[in-house]
Each structure stands twice: as structure tokens, then as C-alpha cells.
Amino acid sequence: MADIATVGILGSGIMAAGLAEVAARAGHDVVVRSRTQSAASAMYATLEAGLTRQIAKGKLTDDERTAILARITPTDHLGRLADCDLVIESVVEDLEVKKALFAELEQIVKPAGILATNTSTLPVIELAMMTQRPDKVCGIHFFNPAPQMKLVEVVRPITASDDTITIALSFAERCGKDAIEVADRAGFVVNALLFPYLNNAVRMLEHGTATREAIDTAMQAGCNFPMGPFALLDLVGLDTSVAILDALYEEFRDPNYAAVPTLRRLVAAGRLGRKSGAGFFDYPT
Ligand SMILES: NC(=O)c1ccc[n+]([C@@H]2O[C@H](COP(=O)([O-])OP(=O)(O)OC[C@H]3O[C@@H](n4cnc5c(N)ncnc54)[C@H](O)[C@@H]3O)[C@@H](O)[C@H]2O)c1
């Protein structure tokens, strides 16, 4: 069974930067591909700043930071992923965009390479079927923020080989994560259980039961959750949250998964959460 030396990451959003850091910390060489050089440079700068903050907190040494950064190569060139043993796609949560990307990856990445997706909800089988190697396609679903969150869901589409799943699980474990195997169902374990709760918190706000601050306080103080539902929605990203709910609704037709209007209105207004500077709350820079 092949070992993973070089990891490719696709995307330049919150998750792609987090995945690059996690994989590099675990000792892998990492190539991160963004669509433009400026996005690649911005992603690298965010990563650098995050590592520098960890030095200030005493969680990382200067030498460790230098070593992690030296393992990461940002690029805007898809061809740089050719020799990767594992590629994890982490672009926008849109099935058509991801399908097109998997068809391209099939042409570029060496035949032995495993192609994985960090999708939160979308059917991994549809991505696998865009390739000539559906046995080497799986989901490797990290959580946000990837460097801190312990869980990884390894998603097994019906086409994946046992070897692929074993390699994905051991990669996640080498990254210091608690890895679980899950079937290819929308939302896997965590989001299928979490998103009805988040969606219903917004519904409760719409009904005027309490303010967003009060609902957040209730769930933190009453359930010992580390953050309330509105702070969590802002962290995940409201556009990503709507995409997750839409995929869950599409698969299960459960009304609890039907995104409530306020979520769509905030997205339409460009209030995407922390990443855009405002969502349910404001995040001045
Ligand atoms: N945000 C979370 O909490 C979270 C957690 C786990 C997994 N995920 C998953 O990770 C993936 C990325 O989410 P994110 O939160 O980093 O999103 P994000 O909005 O921060 O970043 C999305 C990225 O996709 C790129 N992109 C947009 N349109 C594209 C296109 N047409 N072609 C190629 N790239 C394109 C953007 O440039 C950006 O780099 C999604 O599949 C999401 O479901 C997100």
C-alpha cells in the first residue's frame, strides 16, 4: 500500500489554508493550487500570519514555523499537482464546479494518486464517476478550523477500494486527527445532525423567540456548547451553510433541512459570516 508523501490541495478559502497547514505540520510536502496567483499569495500570507500568531501564543517555535512554510508550495498551475500521492479538493460547495475539477484532475494527477474531496455534503460518488479511477476516490472531510478540530470523516463511496479508505484513514491519523469512516450520504454524520439545529436556531430568531445573542448564550450556558448557533454559522460561512442545507434537503426532503429565508437573504446581501466581515454579527477588521 502506497504511503502519502506529497499532498495537493485545491482552493484558497478558509478550509484549503487550514488543510495545507495540517498536512505540512504532519511532515508532508504540500502543493496548494488556487485559481489565480494573487489568491495563492493571499492564502499563503494568511497561513503565515496564522503561524506567527501561534508563535506569539507560545504554541510554535520559529524553527517549526520555518519548516512548515518550507513544505508548502502555493501555485496557480493545476499541472503542479501531477506527482501528488493524494489530492484533496476544497473549493466552493458546488457539485458542478467540483465535477468539472475532478474530470480535470483525472487528466493531470498520476494514475496511482488518490483523489479526495473535502465536501461537507455533496455525493462523493458523482465525483468518483468523473474519473477513470473511481476506486481511488473518497471524501476526507476536515472540520473548521482544520488545525484545531480533531475529527475527520473519511467518506466511502460505493466504488472506493479498501486500500483507498485505509490510506485516507491513516493519512488523517498521521495529521493527528480522530478519523471515522462514514457512508456516502449527504451530510455524513456531523452535518446531517448539526444543520437541522442551526437552521432551527435561525427559524427561532425569525419567530422572535429570543435575540441571536440570547440564543447563543442559551446554547453555550445551557448545553455547554463552545459557541452558539449564530457564531457557528458565521464561522462556517452562510453561503456554505445554505449549500449544505440545500444538499441535505435535496437528498432527504426533510423540512428541517429547508434553509430558512433569513439565511438566503443574508447571503444575497453579501453577509457571508466571518470571511466577509459580517454575517449574523459584525467582524470589523
Ligand atoms: N467552512 C466550513 O466550515 C467547512 C468545513 C468543512 C468542509 N468545508 C468544505 O470545504 C470546501 C471549501 O469551503 P470553504 O469554507 O473553504 O469555502 P470558501 O468560501 O472560504 O472558499 C471557497 C474556495 O473555492 C474557490 N472557488 C470558488 N469558485 C470556484 C470555481 N468555480 N472553481 C474553482 N474554485 C472556486 C474560491 O476561490 C475559494 O478558494 C467546501 O466543499 C465546503 O463544504 C467547509
CSV table of C-alpha atoms and ligand atoms in Angstrom, one decimal:
chain,number,residue,atom,x,y,z
A,1,MET,CA,0.0,0.0,0.0
A,2,ALA,CA,1.4,3.4,-1.1
A,3,ASP,CA,2.5,5.9,1.5
A,4,ILE,CA,1.5,9.5,1.1
A,5,ALA,CA,4.5,11.8,0.7
A,6,THR,CA,3.1,14.8,-1.4
A,7,VAL,CA,-0.3,16.2,-0.9
A,8,GLY,CA,-2.1,18.6,-3.3
A,9,ILE,CA,-4.8,20.9,-2.0
A,10,LEU,CA,-7.2,22.7,-4.3
A,11,GLY,CA,-8.8,26.0,-3.2
A,12,SER,CA,-7.7,29.1,-1.4
A,13,GLY,CA,-10.6,29.6,1.1
A,14,ILE,CA,-10.7,29.0,4.9
A,15,MET,CA,-10.5,25.2,4.6
A,16,ALA,CA,-7.8,25.0,1.9
A,17,ALA,CA,-5.4,27.1,4.0
A,18,GLY,CA,-6.2,25.0,7.1
A,19,LEU,CA,-5.7,21.7,5.3
A,20,ALA,CA,-2.3,23.0,3.9
A,21,GLU,CA,-1.2,23.8,7.4
A,22,VAL,CA,-2.4,20.5,8.8
A,23,ALA,CA,-0.7,18.4,6.1
A,24,ALA,CA,2.6,20.3,6.3
A,25,ARG,CA,2.7,20.1,10.1
A,26,ALA,CA,2.4,16.3,9.7
A,27,GLY,CA,5.6,16.4,7.5
A,28,HIS,CA,4.0,16.2,4.0
A,29,ASP,CA,5.2,18.2,1.1
A,30,VAL,CA,2.1,20.3,0.1
A,31,VAL,CA,1.2,21.9,-3.2
A,32,VAL,CA,-1.8,24.3,-2.8
A,33,ARG,CA,-3.4,25.4,-6.1
A,34,SER,CA,-5.6,28.5,-6.3
A,35,ARG,CA,-7.2,29.8,-9.5
A,36,THR,CA,-5.0,32.9,-9.5
A,37,GLN,CA,-1.5,33.8,-8.3
A,38,SER,CA,-2.9,36.6,-6.2
A,39,ALA,CA,-5.3,34.2,-4.4
A,40,ALA,CA,-2.4,31.8,-3.9
A,41,SER,CA,-0.3,34.5,-2.4
A,42,ALA,CA,-3.1,35.8,-0.2
A,43,MET,CA,-3.8,32.2,1.1
A,44,TYR,CA,0.0,31.8,1.8
A,45,ALA,CA,0.1,35.2,3.7
A,46,THR,CA,-3.0,34.2,5.8
A,47,LEU,CA,-1.3,30.9,6.6
A,48,GLU,CA,2.0,32.7,7.5
A,49,ALA,CA,0.1,35.2,9.7
A,50,GLY,CA,-1.7,32.3,11.5
A,51,LEU,CA,1.6,30.5,12.3
A,52,THR,CA,3.1,33.8,13.5
A,53,ARG,CA,0.2,34.2,15.9
A,54,GLN,CA,0.9,30.7,17.2
A,55,ILE,CA,4.5,31.7,18.0
A,56,ALA,CA,3.2,34.7,19.9
A,57,LYS,CA,1.0,32.3,21.9
A,58,GLY,CA,4.0,30.0,22.6
A,59,LYS,CA,2.4,27.2,20.7
A,60,LEU,CA,5.0,27.0,17.9
A,61,THR,CA,8.7,27.8,17.6
A,62,ASP,CA,10.3,30.0,15.0
A,63,ASP,CA,12.1,27.0,13.5
A,64,GLU,CA,8.9,24.9,13.3
A,65,ARG,CA,7.2,27.8,11.5
A,66,THR,CA,10.0,28.0,9.0
A,67,ALA,CA,9.9,24.2,8.5
A,68,ILE,CA,6.1,24.1,8.0
A,69,LEU,CA,6.2,27.0,5.5
A,70,ALA,CA,9.2,25.5,3.6
A,71,ARG,CA,7.0,22.4,2.9
A,72,ILE,CA,4.2,24.4,1.3
A,73,THR,CA,4.3,25.5,-2.3
A,74,PRO,CA,1.5,27.8,-3.5
A,75,THR,CA,0.7,27.8,-7.2
A,76,ASP,CA,-2.0,28.8,-9.7
A,77,HIS,CA,-0.9,25.9,-12.0
A,78,LEU,CA,-3.0,22.8,-11.9
A,79,GLY,CA,-0.2,20.8,-13.6
A,80,ARG,CA,1.9,21.2,-10.4
A,81,LEU,CA,-0.4,18.5,-8.8
A,82,ALA,CA,0.7,15.8,-11.3
A,83,ASP,CA,3.0,14.0,-8.9
A,84,CYS,CA,0.9,14.2,-5.8
A,85,ASP,CA,0.1,10.9,-4.0
A,86,LEU,CA,-3.1,12.5,-2.6
A,87,VAL,CA,-5.1,15.5,-3.8
A,88,ILE,CA,-7.8,17.0,-1.6
A,89,GLU,CA,-10.2,19.3,-3.4
A,90,SER,CA,-11.6,22.1,-1.1
A,91,VAL,CA,-13.2,24.6,-3.5
A,92,VAL,CA,-16.7,26.1,-3.3
A,93,GLU,CA,-19.5,23.7,-2.2
A,94,ASP,CA,-21.0,23.4,-5.7
A,95,LEU,CA,-21.4,20.0,-7.3
A,96,GLU,CA,-20.9,21.1,-10.9
A,97,VAL,CA,-17.7,23.0,-10.1
A,98,LYS,CA,-16.3,20.0,-8.2
A,99,LYS,CA,-17.3,17.6,-11.0
A,100,ALA,CA,-15.5,19.6,-13.6
A,101,LEU,CA,-12.5,19.8,-11.4
A,102,PHE,CA,-12.4,16.0,-10.9
A,103,ALA,CA,-12.6,15.5,-14.7
A,104,GLU,CA,-9.5,17.8,-15.0
A,105,LEU,CA,-7.7,16.1,-12.1
A,106,GLU,CA,-8.2,12.7,-13.8
A,107,GLN,CA,-6.1,14.0,-16.8
A,108,ILE,CA,-3.4,15.6,-14.6
A,109,VAL,CA,-2.7,13.6,-11.5
A,110,LYS,CA,-0.6,10.4,-11.8
A,111,PRO,CA,-2.8,7.2,-12.1
A,112,ALA,CA,-1.7,6.0,-8.6
A,113,GLY,CA,-2.8,9.2,-7.0
A,114,ILE,CA,-5.8,9.2,-4.7
A,115,LEU,CA,-8.4,12.0,-5.4
A,116,ALA,CA,-10.3,13.2,-2.4
A,117,THR,CA,-12.9,15.9,-1.6
A,118,ASN,CA,-13.4,17.9,1.5
A,119,THR,CA,-17.1,18.4,0.6
A,120,SER,CA,-19.4,18.8,3.6
A,121,THR,CA,-22.4,17.2,2.0
A,122,LEU,CA,-22.2,16.5,-1.7
A,123,PRO,CA,-22.4,13.0,-3.2
A,124,VAL,CA,-18.8,11.7,-3.5
A,125,ILE,CA,-19.9,9.0,-5.9
A,126,GLU,CA,-20.7,11.7,-8.5
A,127,LEU,CA,-17.1,13.0,-8.3
A,128,ALA,CA,-15.7,9.5,-8.4
A,129,MET,CA,-17.6,8.8,-11.7
A,130,MET,CA,-16.0,11.8,-13.3
A,131,THR,CA,-12.7,9.8,-13.2
A,132,GLN,CA,-11.3,6.6,-14.6
A,133,ARG,CA,-10.2,5.6,-11.1
A,134,PRO,CA,-13.4,5.6,-9.0
A,135,ASP,CA,-11.7,3.0,-6.7
A,136,LYS,CA,-9.2,5.7,-5.8
A,137,VAL,CA,-11.8,8.5,-4.9
A,138,CYS,CA,-13.1,9.2,-1.4
A,139,GLY,CA,-14.1,12.0,0.9
A,140,ILE,CA,-11.7,13.3,3.5
A,141,HIS,CA,-13.8,15.8,5.4
A,142,PHE,CA,-12.0,18.0,7.8
A,143,PHE,CA,-13.7,20.5,10.2
A,144,ASN,CA,-13.3,24.2,10.6
A,145,PRO,CA,-10.7,25.4,11.8
A,146,ALA,CA,-8.9,22.4,10.4
A,147,PRO,CA,-5.7,22.8,12.5
A,148,GLN,CA,-7.7,22.8,15.8
A,149,MET,CA,-10.6,20.4,15.1
A,150,LYS,CA,-9.9,16.8,15.9
A,151,LEU,CA,-12.4,15.0,13.7
A,152,VAL,CA,-12.0,13.8,10.1
A,153,GLU,CA,-14.8,11.9,8.4
A,154,VAL,CA,-13.5,9.6,5.7
A,155,VAL,CA,-16.3,9.1,3.2
A,156,ARG,CA,-16.6,5.8,1.3
A,157,PRO,CA,-18.5,6.0,-2.0
A,158,ILE,CA,-19.6,2.5,-3.1
A,159,THR,CA,-16.8,2.4,-5.7
A,160,ALA,CA,-13.8,3.1,-3.3
A,161,SER,CA,-11.4,0.2,-2.6
A,162,ASP,CA,-10.5,-0.9,0.9
A,163,ASP,CA,-6.9,0.3,0.2
A,164,THR,CA,-8.1,3.9,-0.6
A,165,ILE,CA,-10.1,4.1,2.6
A,166,THR,CA,-7.2,2.6,4.7
A,167,ILE,CA,-4.8,5.1,3.2
A,168,ALA,CA,-7.2,8.0,3.8
A,169,LEU,CA,-7.8,6.9,7.4
A,170,SER,CA,-4.0,6.6,8.1
A,171,PHE,CA,-3.3,10.0,6.4
A,172,ALA,CA,-5.9,11.6,8.8
A,173,GLU,CA,-4.4,9.9,11.8
A,174,ARG,CA,-0.9,11.0,10.8
A,175,CYS,CA,-2.3,14.5,10.7
A,176,GLY,CA,-3.2,14.0,14.4
A,177,LYS,CA,-6.9,13.6,13.8
A,178,ASP,CA,-9.6,11.2,15.1
A,179,ALA,CA,-10.7,9.6,11.9
A,180,ILE,CA,-14.0,7.8,11.4
A,181,GLU,CA,-15.3,6.0,8.3
A,182,VAL,CA,-18.8,7.0,7.1
A,183,ALA,CA,-21.0,6.1,4.2
A,184,ASP,CA,-21.6,8.4,1.3
A,185,ARG,CA,-24.8,10.1,2.5
A,186,ALA,CA,-25.4,13.8,2.4
A,187,GLY,CA,-24.0,15.5,5.5
A,188,PHE,CA,-22.3,12.3,6.6
A,189,VAL,CA,-22.6,12.1,10.4
A,190,VAL,CA,-21.8,15.6,11.8
A,191,ASN,CA,-23.6,17.9,9.3
A,192,ALA,CA,-26.6,15.7,9.0
A,193,LEU,CA,-27.1,16.1,12.8
A,194,LEU,CA,-25.8,19.6,13.2
A,195,PHE,CA,-27.6,21.5,10.4
A,196,PRO,CA,-31.2,21.0,11.4
A,197,TYR,CA,-30.2,22.5,14.8
A,198,LEU,CA,-28.5,25.5,13.1
A,199,ASN,CA,-31.4,26.0,10.7
A,200,ASN,CA,-33.9,25.8,13.5
A,201,ALA,CA,-32.0,28.4,15.5
A,202,VAL,CA,-32.5,30.9,12.6
A,203,ARG,CA,-36.2,29.9,12.4
A,204,MET,CA,-36.5,30.6,16.2
A,205,LEU,CA,-34.9,34.0,15.6
A,206,GLU,CA,-37.4,34.6,12.8
A,207,HIS,CA,-40.3,33.7,15.2
A,208,GLY,CA,-39.0,36.3,17.7
A,209,THR,CA,-38.5,33.7,20.5
A,210,ALA,CA,-35.2,35.5,21.6
A,211,THR,CA,-32.4,37.6,20.1
A,212,ARG,CA,-29.5,36.0,18.4
A,213,GLU,CA,-27.2,36.9,21.3
A,214,ALA,CA,-29.7,35.3,23.8
A,215,ILE,CA,-30.0,32.1,21.7
A,216,ASP,CA,-26.2,31.9,21.5
A,217,THR,CA,-25.9,32.4,25.3
A,218,ALA,CA,-28.6,29.8,25.9
A,219,MET,CA,-26.8,27.1,24.0
A,220,GLN,CA,-23.4,27.9,25.4
A,221,ALA,CA,-24.6,28.2,29.0
A,222,GLY,CA,-27.4,25.7,28.9
A,223,CYS,CA,-25.7,22.9,26.9
A,224,ASN,CA,-22.0,23.7,27.4
A,225,PHE,CA,-21.5,24.2,23.7
A,226,PRO,CA,-18.3,26.1,22.9
A,227,MET,CA,-20.2,28.6,20.8
A,228,GLY,CA,-23.8,29.4,20.0
A,229,PRO,CA,-25.5,28.6,16.6
A,230,PHE,CA,-25.2,32.1,15.2
A,231,ALA,CA,-21.5,32.4,16.0
A,232,LEU,CA,-21.0,28.9,14.4
A,233,LEU,CA,-23.0,29.8,11.3
A,234,ASP,CA,-20.8,32.9,10.9
A,235,LEU,CA,-17.7,30.7,11.3
A,236,VAL,CA,-18.8,28.1,8.8
A,237,GLY,CA,-19.9,30.8,6.2
A,238,LEU,CA,-23.5,31.5,5.4
A,239,ASP,CA,-23.1,30.7,1.7
A,240,THR,CA,-21.5,27.3,2.6
A,241,SER,CA,-24.3,26.7,5.2
A,242,VAL,CA,-27.0,27.3,2.6
A,243,ALA,CA,-25.2,25.0,0.1
A,244,ILE,CA,-25.0,22.3,2.8
A,245,LEU,CA,-28.7,22.6,3.7
A,246,ASP,CA,-29.7,22.5,0.0
A,247,ALA,CA,-27.7,19.3,-0.5
A,248,LEU,CA,-29.3,17.8,2.6
A,249,TYR,CA,-32.8,18.8,1.5
A,250,GLU,CA,-32.2,17.5,-2.0
A,251,GLU,CA,-31.3,14.1,-0.6
A,252,PHE,CA,-33.7,13.6,2.3
A,253,ARG,CA,-36.6,16.1,1.6
A,254,ASP,CA,-36.9,16.7,5.4
A,255,PRO,CA,-38.3,20.2,6.1
A,256,ASN,CA,-35.8,20.6,8.9
A,257,TYR,CA,-33.2,20.8,6.1
A,258,ALA,CA,-35.0,23.5,4.1
A,259,ALA,CA,-32.9,26.6,4.5
A,260,VAL,CA,-35.0,29.4,6.2
A,261,PRO,CA,-35.4,32.7,4.3
A,262,THR,CA,-33.2,34.8,6.6
A,263,LEU,CA,-30.1,32.7,5.7
A,264,ARG,CA,-30.7,33.2,1.9
A,265,ARG,CA,-31.3,36.9,2.4
A,266,LEU,CA,-28.1,37.4,4.3
A,267,VAL,CA,-26.2,35.6,1.6
A,268,ALA,CA,-27.9,37.7,-1.1
A,269,ALA,CA,-26.8,40.8,0.9
A,270,GLY,CA,-23.2,39.6,0.8
A,271,ARG,CA,-23.2,38.9,4.6
A,272,LEU,CA,-21.4,35.6,4.4
A,273,GLY,CA,-20.1,35.5,8.0
A,274,ARG,CA,-16.6,36.0,9.4
A,275,LYS,CA,-14.9,35.6,6.0
A,276,SER,CA,-16.8,38.7,4.5
A,277,GLY,CA,-16.6,40.7,7.8
A,278,ALA,CA,-20.3,40.4,8.6
A,279,GLY,CA,-23.0,37.7,9.0
A,280,PHE,CA,-25.3,37.5,11.9
A,281,PHE,CA,-22.7,39.5,13.8
A,282,ASP,CA,-20.2,42.1,12.6
A,283,TYR,CA,-16.4,41.3,12.4
A,284,PRO,CA,-14.6,44.6,12.0
A,285,THR,CA,-11.0,44.1,10.7
B,1,LIG,N1,-16.5,26.4,6.0
B,1,LIG,C1,-16.5,25.3,6.7
B,1,LIG,O1,-16.8,25.3,8.0
B,1,LIG,C2,-16.2,23.9,6.1
B,1,LIG,C3,-15.9,22.8,6.9
B,1,LIG,C4,-15.6,21.6,6.3
B,1,LIG,C5,-15.6,21.5,4.9
B,1,LIG,N2,-15.9,22.6,4.2
B,1,LIG,C6,-15.9,22.4,2.7
B,1,LIG,O2,-14.7,22.9,2.2
B,1,LIG,C7,-14.9,23.4,0.9
B,1,LIG,C8,-14.5,24.8,0.8
B,1,LIG,O3,-15.2,25.6,1.8
B,1,LIG,P1,-14.6,26.9,2.4
B,1,LIG,O4,-15.3,27.2,3.7
B,1,LIG,O5,-13.1,26.9,2.4
B,1,LIG,O6,-15.1,28.0,1.3
B,1,LIG,P2,-14.6,29.5,1.0
B,1,LIG,O7,-15.8,30.2,0.5
B,1,LIG,O8,-13.7,30.0,2.1
B,1,LIG,O9,-13.6,29.2,-0.3
B,1,LIG,C9,-14.1,28.6,-1.5
B,1,LIG,C10,-12.9,28.5,-2.4
B,1,LIG,O10,-13.4,28.0,-3.7
B,1,LIG,C11,-12.8,28.7,-4.7
B,1,LIG,N3,-13.7,28.7,-5.8
B,1,LIG,C12,-14.9,29.4,-6.0
B,1,LIG,N4,-15.5,29.1,-7.2
B,1,LIG,C13,-14.6,28.3,-7.8
B,1,LIG,C14,-14.6,27.7,-9.1
B,1,LIG,N5,-15.6,27.9,-9.9
B,1,LIG,N6,-13.6,26.9,-9.4
B,1,LIG,C15,-12.6,26.7,-8.5
B,1,LIG,N7,-12.5,27.2,-7.3
B,1,LIG,C16,-13.5,28.0,-7.0
B,1,LIG,C17,-12.6,30.1,-4.1
B,1,LIG,O11,-11.7,30.8,-4.9
B,1,LIG,C18,-12.2,29.8,-2.7
B,1,LIG,O12,-10.8,29.5,-2.8
B,1,LIG,C19,-16.4,23.2,0.6
B,1,LIG,O13,-16.6,22.0,-0.1
B,1,LIG,C20,-17.0,23.1,2.0
B,1,LIG,O14,-18.2,22.4,2.0
B,1,LIG,C21,-16.2,23.8,4.7
